[in-house]
Backbone as numpy.savetxt, mean C-alpha at the origin, in Angstrom:
# Nx Ny Nz CAx CAy CAz Cx Cy Cz
13.24 -8.38 -9.48 12.79 -7.90 -10.59 13.50 -6.55 -11.03
13.92 -6.31 -12.28 14.40 -5.01 -12.61 13.41 -3.94 -12.65
13.75 -2.80 -11.95 12.83 -1.77 -11.68 12.90 -0.78 -12.85
14.02 -0.46 -13.31 14.31 0.55 -14.37 13.53 0.12 -15.60
12.88 1.13 -16.25 12.20 0.87 -17.40 10.91 0.09 -17.30
10.41 -0.07 -16.07 9.19 -0.60 -15.75 8.13 0.26 -15.27
6.86 -0.02 -15.40 5.83 0.88 -14.98 5.12 0.36 -13.75
4.93 1.07 -12.64 4.30 0.62 -11.46 3.15 1.49 -11.16
2.07 0.90 -10.87 0.80 1.61 -10.29 0.87 1.83 -8.85
0.79 3.03 -8.39 0.80 3.37 -6.89 -0.42 3.94 -6.57
-1.24 3.41 -5.78 -2.45 4.05 -5.37 -2.24 4.87 -4.17
-2.89 5.95 -3.94 -2.45 6.83 -2.78 -1.09 7.51 -2.93
-0.69 7.59 -4.18 0.67 8.03 -4.50 0.97 9.37 -4.40
0.06 10.29 -3.91 0.13 11.80 -3.92 0.72 12.26 -2.59
0.71 11.29 -1.66 1.08 11.98 -0.26 1.58 10.74 0.52
2.36 11.08 1.73 2.63 10.03 2.73 3.48 8.91 2.06
3.22 7.72 2.59 3.99 6.54 2.16 3.95 6.30 0.71
2.73 6.58 0.10 2.66 6.37 -1.35 3.60 7.29 -2.05
3.64 8.66 -1.69 4.42 9.68 -2.43 5.95 9.16 -2.26
6.38 8.78 -1.03 7.69 8.35 -0.79 8.10 7.15 -1.86
7.16 6.29 -1.91 7.41 5.17 -2.84 7.47 5.59 -4.29
6.63 6.60 -4.66 6.71 7.11 -6.11 8.10 7.78 -6.22
8.52 8.57 -5.30 9.82 9.21 -5.52 10.92 8.24 -5.61
10.91 7.22 -4.67 11.92 6.16 -4.76 12.00 5.45 -6.09
10.85 5.05 -6.57 10.81 4.42 -7.89 11.24 5.23 -8.95
11.02 6.53 -9.02 11.38 7.46 -9.92 12.92 7.56 -9.89
13.51 7.49 -8.69 14.88 7.55 -8.58 15.63 6.25 -9.16
14.90 5.26 -9.16 15.41 4.00 -9.74 14.99 3.79 -11.32
14.67 4.96 -11.85 14.38 4.97 -13.22 13.23 4.26 -13.74
12.26 4.14 -12.77 10.86 3.48 -13.22 9.96 4.54 -13.64
8.93 4.03 -14.29 7.77 4.95 -14.67 6.63 4.71 -13.59
5.86 5.74 -13.23 4.98 5.54 -12.23 3.60 6.12 -12.54
2.54 5.30 -12.46 1.14 5.72 -12.57 0.60 6.04 -11.18
0.35 7.25 -10.89 -0.16 7.73 -9.62 -1.76 7.78 -9.66
-2.24 7.03 -8.72 -3.76 6.99 -8.62 -4.06 7.66 -7.24
-4.78 8.66 -7.23 -5.17 9.39 -6.07 -6.37 10.43 -6.24
-6.84 10.95 -5.06 -7.93 11.87 -5.29 -7.35 13.24 -5.63
-6.08 13.45 -5.32 -5.47 14.81 -5.63 -4.21 14.61 -6.47
-3.69 15.52 -7.12 -2.44 15.38 -7.97 -1.32 15.22 -6.96
-0.27 14.65 -7.57 1.14 14.64 -6.70 1.70 16.00 -6.81
2.79 16.12 -6.10 3.51 17.54 -6.27 4.03 17.59 -7.64
4.12 18.90 -8.18 4.56 19.18 -9.51 5.99 18.87 -9.67
6.74 18.67 -8.64 8.19 18.56 -8.73 8.54 17.11 -9.19
7.58 16.20 -9.32 7.84 14.93 -9.77 8.26 14.90 -11.27
9.06 13.93 -11.72 9.50 13.91 -13.19 8.30 13.59 -13.95
7.89 14.63 -14.72 6.65 14.72 -15.47 6.70 13.62 -16.58
7.87 13.53 -17.20 7.95 12.49 -18.26 7.78 10.99 -17.86
7.76 10.70 -16.64 7.83 9.34 -16.13 6.78 9.20 -15.07
5.87 10.08 -14.95 4.65 9.99 -14.22 3.48 10.27 -14.95
2.41 9.57 -14.52 1.03 9.70 -15.13 0.07 9.76 -13.96
-0.72 10.83 -13.91 -1.64 10.97 -12.76 -3.06 10.59 -13.32
-3.83 9.83 -12.41 -5.25 9.51 -12.62 -6.02 9.81 -11.44
-6.90 10.76 -11.46 -7.79 11.13 -10.27 -8.81 10.07 -10.31
-8.78 9.40 -9.01 -9.87 8.42 -8.86 -10.31 8.48 -7.38
-11.53 7.80 -7.17 -12.08 7.41 -5.97 -11.86 5.97 -5.92
-11.05 5.39 -4.98 -10.81 4.11 -5.00 -12.01 3.18 -4.53
-13.09 3.80 -4.16 -14.34 2.98 -3.81 -15.22 2.83 -5.10
-14.77 3.43 -6.32 -15.63 3.46 -7.52 -15.04 2.60 -8.48
-15.59 1.54 -8.81 -15.01 0.59 -9.75 -14.75 1.20 -11.11
-15.62 1.98 -11.69 -15.39 2.73 -12.89 -14.10 3.51 -12.89
-13.90 4.29 -11.74 -12.62 5.07 -11.85 -11.38 4.16 -11.76
-11.36 3.01 -11.18 -10.30 2.11 -11.16 -10.07 1.59 -12.53
-11.14 1.09 -13.11 -11.14 0.59 -14.51 -10.50 1.55 -15.47
-10.84 2.79 -15.36 -10.36 3.89 -16.27 -9.07 4.03 -15.96
-8.49 4.09 -14.73 -7.11 4.34 -14.56 -6.19 3.26 -14.99
-6.59 1.96 -14.76 -5.79 0.86 -15.23 -5.74 0.85 -16.74
-6.87 1.06 -17.42 -6.85 1.12 -18.90 -5.94 2.19 -19.33
-6.03 3.42 -18.64 -5.12 4.52 -19.05 -3.72 4.27 -18.80
-3.50 3.49 -17.82 -2.11 3.23 -17.50 -1.45 2.24 -18.60
-2.19 1.24 -19.02 -1.67 0.28 -19.94 -1.61 1.03 -21.22
-2.51 1.87 -21.68 -2.43 2.69 -22.75 -1.04 3.59 -22.81
-0.75 4.09 -21.56 0.57 4.89 -21.42 1.71 4.00 -21.69
1.76 2.82 -21.14 2.92 1.90 -21.28 3.22 1.69 -22.66
2.20 1.55 -23.54 2.40 1.34 -24.99 3.13 2.53 -25.52
2.99 3.73 -25.14 3.61 4.90 -25.73 4.98 5.00 -25.11
5.29 4.60 -23.91 6.58 4.79 -23.23 7.47 3.49 -23.46
6.91 2.38 -23.93 7.58 1.17 -24.07 8.25 0.73 -22.64
7.52 1.10 -21.49 7.88 0.71 -20.30 6.85 -0.25 -19.78
6.89 -1.62 -19.78 5.86 -2.50 -19.52 5.49 -2.51 -18.04
4.26 -2.81 -17.86 3.86 -2.93 -16.40 4.67 -3.70 -15.61
5.07 -3.31 -14.29 5.87 -4.18 -13.50 5.19 -4.49 -12.10
4.09 -3.87 -11.80 3.44 -4.26 -10.64 2.54 -3.22 -10.04
1.89 -3.49 -8.94 0.90 -2.50 -8.23 1.24 -2.47 -6.89
1.22 -1.14 -6.31 1.67 -0.99 -4.74 0.45 -0.28 -4.36
-0.34 -0.94 -3.37 -1.77 -0.39 -2.83 -1.41 0.42 -1.57
-1.22 1.77 -1.83 -0.87 2.61 -0.61 -2.28 3.31 -0.21
-3.20 3.32 -1.00 -4.47 4.05 -0.73 -5.14 3.43 0.45
-5.49 4.25 1.40 -6.25 3.67 2.63 -6.64 4.85 3.38
-7.52 4.42 4.45 -8.07 5.36 5.25 -8.00 4.92 6.70
-7.75 5.83 7.67 -7.80 5.32 9.11 -9.07 5.80 9.70
-9.87 4.97 10.31 -11.14 5.18 11.00 -11.09 4.71 12.33
-12.02 5.26 13.23 -12.04 4.88 14.63 -13.53 5.03 15.12
-14.01 3.94 15.89 -15.24 4.01 16.46 -15.25 2.84 17.37
-15.81 3.04 18.57 -15.92 2.02 19.56 -17.22 1.10 19.15
-17.06 -0.15 19.56 -18.26 -0.99 19.22 -19.54 -0.56 19.88
-19.37 -0.03 21.11 -20.46 0.63 21.91 -19.97 1.97 22.31
-20.48 3.03 21.89 -19.77 4.42 22.24 -20.28 4.92 23.61
-19.84 6.11 24.03 -20.01 6.72 25.29 -21.64 6.82 25.53
-22.44 6.86 24.46 -23.92 7.00 24.60 -24.61 5.65 24.47
-23.84 4.53 24.49 -24.32 3.28 24.27 -24.98 2.95 22.90
-24.46 3.64 22.00 -24.85 3.41 20.65 -23.87 2.55 19.98
-24.37 1.65 19.06 -23.43 0.70 18.41 -22.64 1.30 17.29
-21.56 0.70 17.03 -20.72 1.07 15.91 -21.40 1.42 14.62
-21.19 2.66 13.99 -21.95 2.84 12.80 -21.71 1.98 11.60
-22.72 1.38 11.05 -22.56 0.54 9.89 -21.94 1.34 8.69
-22.36 2.62 8.39 -21.73 3.19 7.30 -20.25 3.37 7.48
-19.75 3.48 8.54 -18.28 3.78 8.78 -17.65 2.32 8.51
-18.17 1.34 9.03 -17.67 0.04 8.77 -17.52 -0.29 7.21
-18.74 0.04 6.42 -18.79 -0.15 5.09 -17.72 0.68 4.32
-17.64 1.93 4.70 -16.70 2.82 4.14 -15.28 2.40 4.31
-14.88 1.84 5.54 -13.57 1.40 5.75 -13.21 0.22 4.99
-14.16 -0.72 4.74 -13.83 -1.84 4.03 -13.71 -1.50 2.60
-14.58 -0.57 2.14 -14.69 -0.24 0.71 -13.41 0.45 0.18
-12.75 1.24 1.11 -11.42 1.89 0.77 -10.25 0.92 0.92
-10.14 0.44 2.16 -8.90 -0.25 2.47 -8.89 -1.69 1.92
-9.94 -2.37 1.87 -9.98 -3.84 1.43 -10.54 -3.87 -0.03
-11.62 -3.56 -0.30 -12.20 -3.80 -1.56 -11.51 -2.84 -2.64
-11.05 -1.76 -2.15 -10.33 -0.90 -3.17 -9.05 -1.47 -3.61
-8.25 -2.01 -2.59 -7.04 -2.76 -2.97 -7.15 -4.01 -3.81
-8.28 -4.83 -3.51 -8.70 -5.96 -4.19 -8.93 -5.55 -5.63
-9.86 -4.65 -5.84 -10.31 -4.32 -7.13 -8.99 -3.78 -8.04
-8.21 -2.97 -7.48 -7.12 -2.39 -8.23 -6.20 -3.51 -8.66
-5.90 -4.33 -7.59 -4.99 -5.50 -7.90 -5.56 -6.44 -8.96
-6.74 -6.90 -8.86 -7.29 -7.86 -9.87 -7.30 -7.33 -11.23
-7.62 -5.97 -11.36 -7.71 -5.42 -12.68 -6.38 -5.17 -13.25
-5.42 -4.90 -12.51 -4.00 -4.69 -12.88 -3.46 -6.01 -13.31
-3.74 -7.12 -12.61 -3.26 -8.41 -12.91 -3.67 -8.90 -14.21
-4.88 -8.59 -14.63 -5.32 -8.97 -15.92 -4.44 -8.64 -17.01
-3.64 -7.53 -16.81 -2.67 -7.12 -17.84 -1.33 -7.60 -17.49
-1.06 -7.52 -16.21 0.37 -8.02 -15.73 0.72 -9.28 -16.13
-0.18 -10.31 -16.11 0.08 -11.71 -16.45 0.31 -11.92 -17.97
0.06 -10.96 -18.74 0.30 -11.05 -20.09 1.67 -10.43 -20.64
2.33 -9.73 -19.55 3.56 -9.20 -19.92 4.72 -10.32 -20.16
5.48 -10.04 -21.08 6.64 -11.10 -21.34 7.43 -11.15 -20.21
7.70 -12.43 -19.71 8.50 -12.53 -18.46 10.07 -12.15 -18.73
10.62 -11.72 -17.57 11.91 -11.36 -17.64 12.92 -12.57 -18.02
14.00 -12.16 -18.61 14.99 -13.19 -18.95 15.48 -13.72 -17.75
15.90 -15.02 -17.73 16.48 -15.68 -16.47 15.58 -16.78 -16.05
16.22 -17.52 -15.15 15.61 -18.83 -14.63 14.12 -18.66 -13.99
14.03 -17.43 -13.38 12.57 -17.27 -12.71 11.52 -16.88 -13.59
11.73 -16.17 -14.69 10.77 -15.72 -15.56 9.78 -14.79 -14.88
10.11 -13.89 -14.01 9.17 -13.10 -13.33 8.58 -12.02 -14.18
7.26 -11.92 -13.88 6.44 -10.81 -14.53 6.21 -9.58 -13.69
5.97 -9.73 -12.52 5.77 -8.57 -11.65 5.37 -8.82 -10.27
5.11 -7.80 -9.49 4.84 -7.84 -8.14 3.68 -7.06 -7.70
2.95 -7.75 -6.67 1.80 -6.99 -6.00 2.26 -6.64 -4.53
2.13 -5.43 -4.14 2.48 -5.01 -2.80 1.18 -4.54 -2.10
0.67 -5.25 -0.96 -0.43 -4.85 -0.16 0.04 -4.13 0.99
-0.64 -3.15 1.50 -0.24 -2.42 2.75 -1.26 -2.57 3.92
-0.74 -3.41 4.86 -1.62 -3.63 5.99 -1.23 -2.71 7.09
-1.07 -3.03 8.28 -0.77 -2.13 9.39 -0.36 -3.00 10.68
0.27 -2.36 11.67 0.42 -3.09 12.90 -0.89 -3.42 13.56
-1.88 -2.75 13.22 -3.34 -3.12 13.63 -3.80 -4.43 13.20
-3.14 -4.88 12.21 -3.56 -6.36 11.69 -3.11 -7.33 12.87
-2.29 -6.96 13.76 -1.67 -7.90 14.73 -2.16 -7.38 16.14
-2.16 -6.08 16.44 -2.48 -5.47 17.85 -3.36 -4.26 17.54
-4.67 -4.54 17.14 -5.53 -3.53 16.97 -5.92 -2.76 18.42
-5.96 -1.44 18.30 -6.28 -0.73 19.45 -7.87 -0.53 19.64
-8.25 -0.06 20.73 -9.68 0.24 21.05 -10.02 1.30 19.98
-11.25 1.09 19.40 -11.83 1.84 18.28 -11.37 1.54 16.94
-10.45 0.44 16.85 -10.03 0.07 15.48 -10.51 -1.20 14.99
-11.86 -1.66 15.39 -12.33 -2.84 14.96 -12.42 -2.97 13.43
-13.07 -1.93 12.81 -13.16 -1.86 11.33 -11.81 -1.77 10.67
-10.95 -0.83 11.24 -9.65 -0.58 10.54 -8.83 -1.99 10.54
-8.75 -2.50 11.91 -7.92 -3.76 12.05 -8.61 -4.92 11.20
-9.82 -4.86 10.97 -10.41 -5.96 10.10 -9.97 -5.93 8.66
-9.89 -4.65 8.24 -9.33 -4.46 6.80 -7.91 -4.86 6.72
-7.13 -4.43 7.64 -5.64 -4.76 7.51 -5.42 -6.12 7.89
-6.14 -6.67 8.72 -5.92 -8.18 8.90 -6.23 -9.01 7.69
-7.26 -8.58 6.99 -7.68 -9.20 5.75 -6.63 -9.13 4.62
-6.07 -7.87 4.58 -4.95 -7.71 3.58 -3.77 -8.53 3.88
-3.43 -8.64 5.14 -2.43 -9.62 5.58 -2.69 -11.03 5.24
-3.88 -11.44 5.39 -4.24 -12.74 5.07 -4.32 -13.09 3.57
-4.59 -12.17 2.77 -4.67 -12.28 1.30 -3.28 -12.68 0.65
-2.16 -12.20 1.24 -0.91 -12.37 0.56 -0.57 -13.86 0.18
-0.66 -14.76 1.05 -0.28 -16.21 0.64 -1.16 -16.79 -0.43
-2.42 -16.84 -0.22 -3.26 -17.47 -1.12 -3.19 -16.77 -2.54
-3.08 -15.43 -2.49 -2.96 -14.72 -3.81 -1.56 -15.20 -4.42
-0.52 -15.21 -3.59 0.83 -15.58 -4.21 0.74 -17.08 -4.79
0.06 -17.88 -4.07 -0.17 -19.23 -4.64 -1.00 -19.21 -5.97
-1.98 -18.37 -6.09 -2.72 -18.24 -7.27 -1.92 -17.78 -8.39
-0.90 -16.92 -8.06 -0.27 -16.23 -9.23 1.05 -16.78 -9.43
1.41 -17.95 -8.76 2.77 -18.45 -9.07 2.97 -18.88 -10.41
2.03 -19.46 -11.03 2.23 -20.04 -12.40 2.37 -18.83 -13.49
2.01 -17.63 -12.93 2.15 -16.41 -13.93 3.37 -15.83 -13.60
4.15 -16.29 -12.63 5.54 -15.48 -12.34 5.23 -14.11 -11.60
4.24 -13.97 -10.83 3.83 -12.83 -10.15 3.98 -13.03 -8.61
4.79 -12.25 -7.91 4.78 -12.38 -6.50 3.90 -11.44 -5.69
3.59 -11.74 -4.45 2.75 -10.91 -3.65 3.23 -10.63 -2.24
3.45 -9.63 -1.80 3.88 -9.29 -0.57 3.08 -8.26 0.22
2.93 -8.38 1.60 2.36 -7.29 2.36 3.26 -6.62 3.26
3.23 -5.38 3.43 3.96 -4.66 4.43 2.99 -4.15 5.53
3.40 -4.37 6.74 2.49 -3.86 7.94 3.31 -2.82 8.67
3.11 -1.61 8.31 3.93 -0.62 8.99 3.36 -0.33 10.36
4.27 0.16 11.36 3.79 0.54 12.65 3.35 2.04 12.55
3.92 2.89 13.53 3.58 4.36 13.57 4.70 5.07 12.67
4.05 5.73 11.61 5.03 6.47 10.73 4.77 7.91 10.76
5.84 8.71 10.58 5.67 10.14 10.57 4.72 10.49 9.28
3.79 11.31 9.58 2.77 11.61 8.64 2.08 13.02 9.07
1.31 13.53 8.22 0.50 14.77 8.46 -0.23 14.52 9.75
-0.94 13.25 9.87 -1.69 12.88 10.95 -1.06 12.79 12.30
0.12 12.21 12.34 0.99 12.08 13.45 1.61 13.33 13.82
1.81 14.20 12.90 2.41 15.58 13.21 1.51 16.35 14.05
0.19 16.11 13.86 -0.86 16.91 14.54 -1.26 16.37 15.91
-0.62 15.28 16.28 -0.84 14.67 17.57 -0.35 15.47 18.63
-1.07 15.41 19.82 -0.42 16.09 21.01 0.93 15.45 21.37
1.83 16.38 21.95 3.08 15.81 22.19 3.03 14.59 23.13
2.12 14.67 24.15 2.01 13.55 25.14 1.72 12.34 24.44
0.83 12.31 23.34 0.41 11.11 22.69 1.66 10.65 21.80
2.49 11.49 21.23 3.64 11.09 20.52 4.68 10.45 21.43
4.83 10.93 22.60 5.78 10.48 23.58 5.23 9.07 23.99
4.04 8.85 24.21 3.44 7.53 24.67 3.80 6.46 23.61
3.35 6.87 22.34 3.59 5.86 21.25 5.10 5.45 21.10
5.94 6.55 21.26 7.32 6.22 21.10 7.87 5.49 22.24
7.56 5.78 23.43 8.27 5.21 24.56 7.68 3.87 25.09
6.34 3.70 24.77 5.71 2.42 25.32 5.63 1.42 24.24
5.75 1.71 23.01 5.49 0.72 21.93 6.67 0.30 21.11
7.61 1.16 21.04 8.72 0.98 20.04 9.96 0.45 20.74
10.66 -0.52 20.33 11.87 -1.01 20.98 13.08 -0.13 20.46
13.48 -0.22 19.20 14.51 0.58 18.61 14.28 0.51 17.12
14.69 1.67 16.51 14.95 3.08 17.15 13.72 3.63 17.66
13.85 4.31 18.79 12.64 4.93 19.43 12.11 6.17 18.78
11.54 6.09 17.58 11.04 7.26 16.92 10.00 6.71 15.97
9.34 7.53 15.32 8.38 7.16 14.20 9.15 6.69 13.00
8.49 5.79 12.39 9.18 5.49 11.04 9.06 6.63 9.96
10.03 6.60 9.14 10.17 7.74 8.12 9.58 7.16 6.76
8.89 7.94 6.10 8.35 7.47 4.79 9.35 6.78 3.78
10.58 7.30 3.83 11.63 6.91 2.89 11.92 5.34 3.37
11.78 4.91 4.54 12.06 3.66 5.03 11.07 2.63 4.58
9.81 3.13 4.38 8.74 2.36 3.81 9.07 2.18 2.33
9.52 3.24 1.65 9.86 3.07 0.13 10.98 2.23 -0.01
11.98 2.14 0.91 13.08 1.29 0.74 12.70 -0.24 0.88
11.76 -0.33 1.74 11.17 -1.78 1.85 10.48 -2.20 0.66
9.70 -1.34 -0.05 9.03 -1.62 -1.33 10.03 -2.00 -2.22
11.12 -1.16 -2.36 12.16 -1.49 -3.33 12.89 -2.79 -3.24
13.14 -3.13 -1.87 13.74 -4.43 -1.63 12.85 -5.58 -2.07
11.56 -5.34 -1.76 10.54 -6.42 -2.15 10.62 -6.58 -3.66
10.63 -5.40 -4.42 10.68 -5.54 -5.88 11.90 -6.38 -6.47
13.03 -6.00 -5.73 14.30 -6.46 -6.28 14.65 -7.81 -5.91
14.13 -8.24 -4.71 14.53 -9.52 -4.15 13.51 -10.64 -4.53
13.82 -11.53 -5.56 12.85 -12.48 -6.08 12.37 -13.59 -5.18
13.08 -13.78 -4.06 12.75 -14.84 -3.17 11.76 -14.50 -2.00
11.42 -13.21 -2.06 10.33 -12.95 -1.03 9.03 -13.02 -1.61
8.18 -13.78 -0.99 6.86 -14.09 -1.73 5.88 -14.54 -0.72
4.59 -14.01 -0.66 3.60 -14.74 0.14 3.64 -14.23 1.57
4.47 -13.30 1.95 4.80 -12.90 3.44 4.24 -11.56 3.79
4.22 -11.33 4.97 4.03 -9.91 5.59 5.23 -9.56 6.39
5.69 -8.36 6.03 6.92 -7.71 6.75 6.37 -6.64 7.59
6.75 -6.87 8.96 6.36 -5.88 9.99 7.45 -4.83 9.90
7.08 -3.57 9.77 7.97 -2.44 9.59 7.72 -1.52 10.74
8.29 -1.90 11.90 7.71 -1.23 13.14 8.83 -0.87 14.17
10.07 -1.11 13.90 11.06 -0.86 15.03 10.79 -1.85 16.25
10.37 -3.05 15.86 10.00 -3.99 16.85 8.83 -3.52 17.81
8.06 -2.69 17.25 7.07 -2.01 18.03 5.89 -3.05 18.20
5.39 -3.16 19.38 4.19 -3.96 19.85 3.39 -3.15 20.75
2.45 -2.32 20.20 1.69 -1.48 21.05 0.76 -2.21 22.00
0.80 -1.88 23.27 -0.16 -2.49 24.16 -1.44 -1.95 24.03
-2.45 -2.67 24.27 -3.90 -2.22 24.26 -4.19 -1.27 25.44
-4.75 -0.06 25.09 -5.07 0.86 26.17 -6.67 0.90 26.29
-7.10 0.14 27.33 -8.58 0.18 27.55 -9.01 1.36 28.21
């Protein structure tokens, strides 16, 4: 799909992997609607970005942001091209904690609301407009792309990641049936499952933890992933029309062993 002159919705686009994706899309001459709790850096190209402050767990916020994005595309003449679901939260709790208390239900509900239901709601509401876009010229007649963001935890969840792994595994499972649903509309669906990436959270890890993650779980290159590598993967997905309904593991062949 041609990226230039199209508008992409990026949730969680003000920091981390989402921000790297926004920056890469802008470099490819796209327009980007950034959905997040806080504004993105002021250094982004103001004429081709639009910020919507949202709580991804609130349906009314998502509806307002999607409607505002569609209205913005009318003024820029840059039709909607897809949605990239980077908003997410990492949570941790043992099924039975050190005090023999069960996993908190409110933490389970919160994790699902952000990572799973939030992505589902944003995607379905954006699709209502995306399927009406005029298809691109050419034999494929493509209209757009949905990118879901899972995690290595979808495959090898660690202790304390029951809720988190459940949401990421669900996102992984959604790609194929959603792609089949949307085939007649010329919309592709892909999931990216990142391993351990450089972020504010990993920067705060103790050095011993960082070494353990690098040396025990990652084959090559033995380092954390860089946000721009995630963004490059998103761009490849957008530009390569034959990738559809799959999950890409972006992990340096990392397979983290369970630490009991």
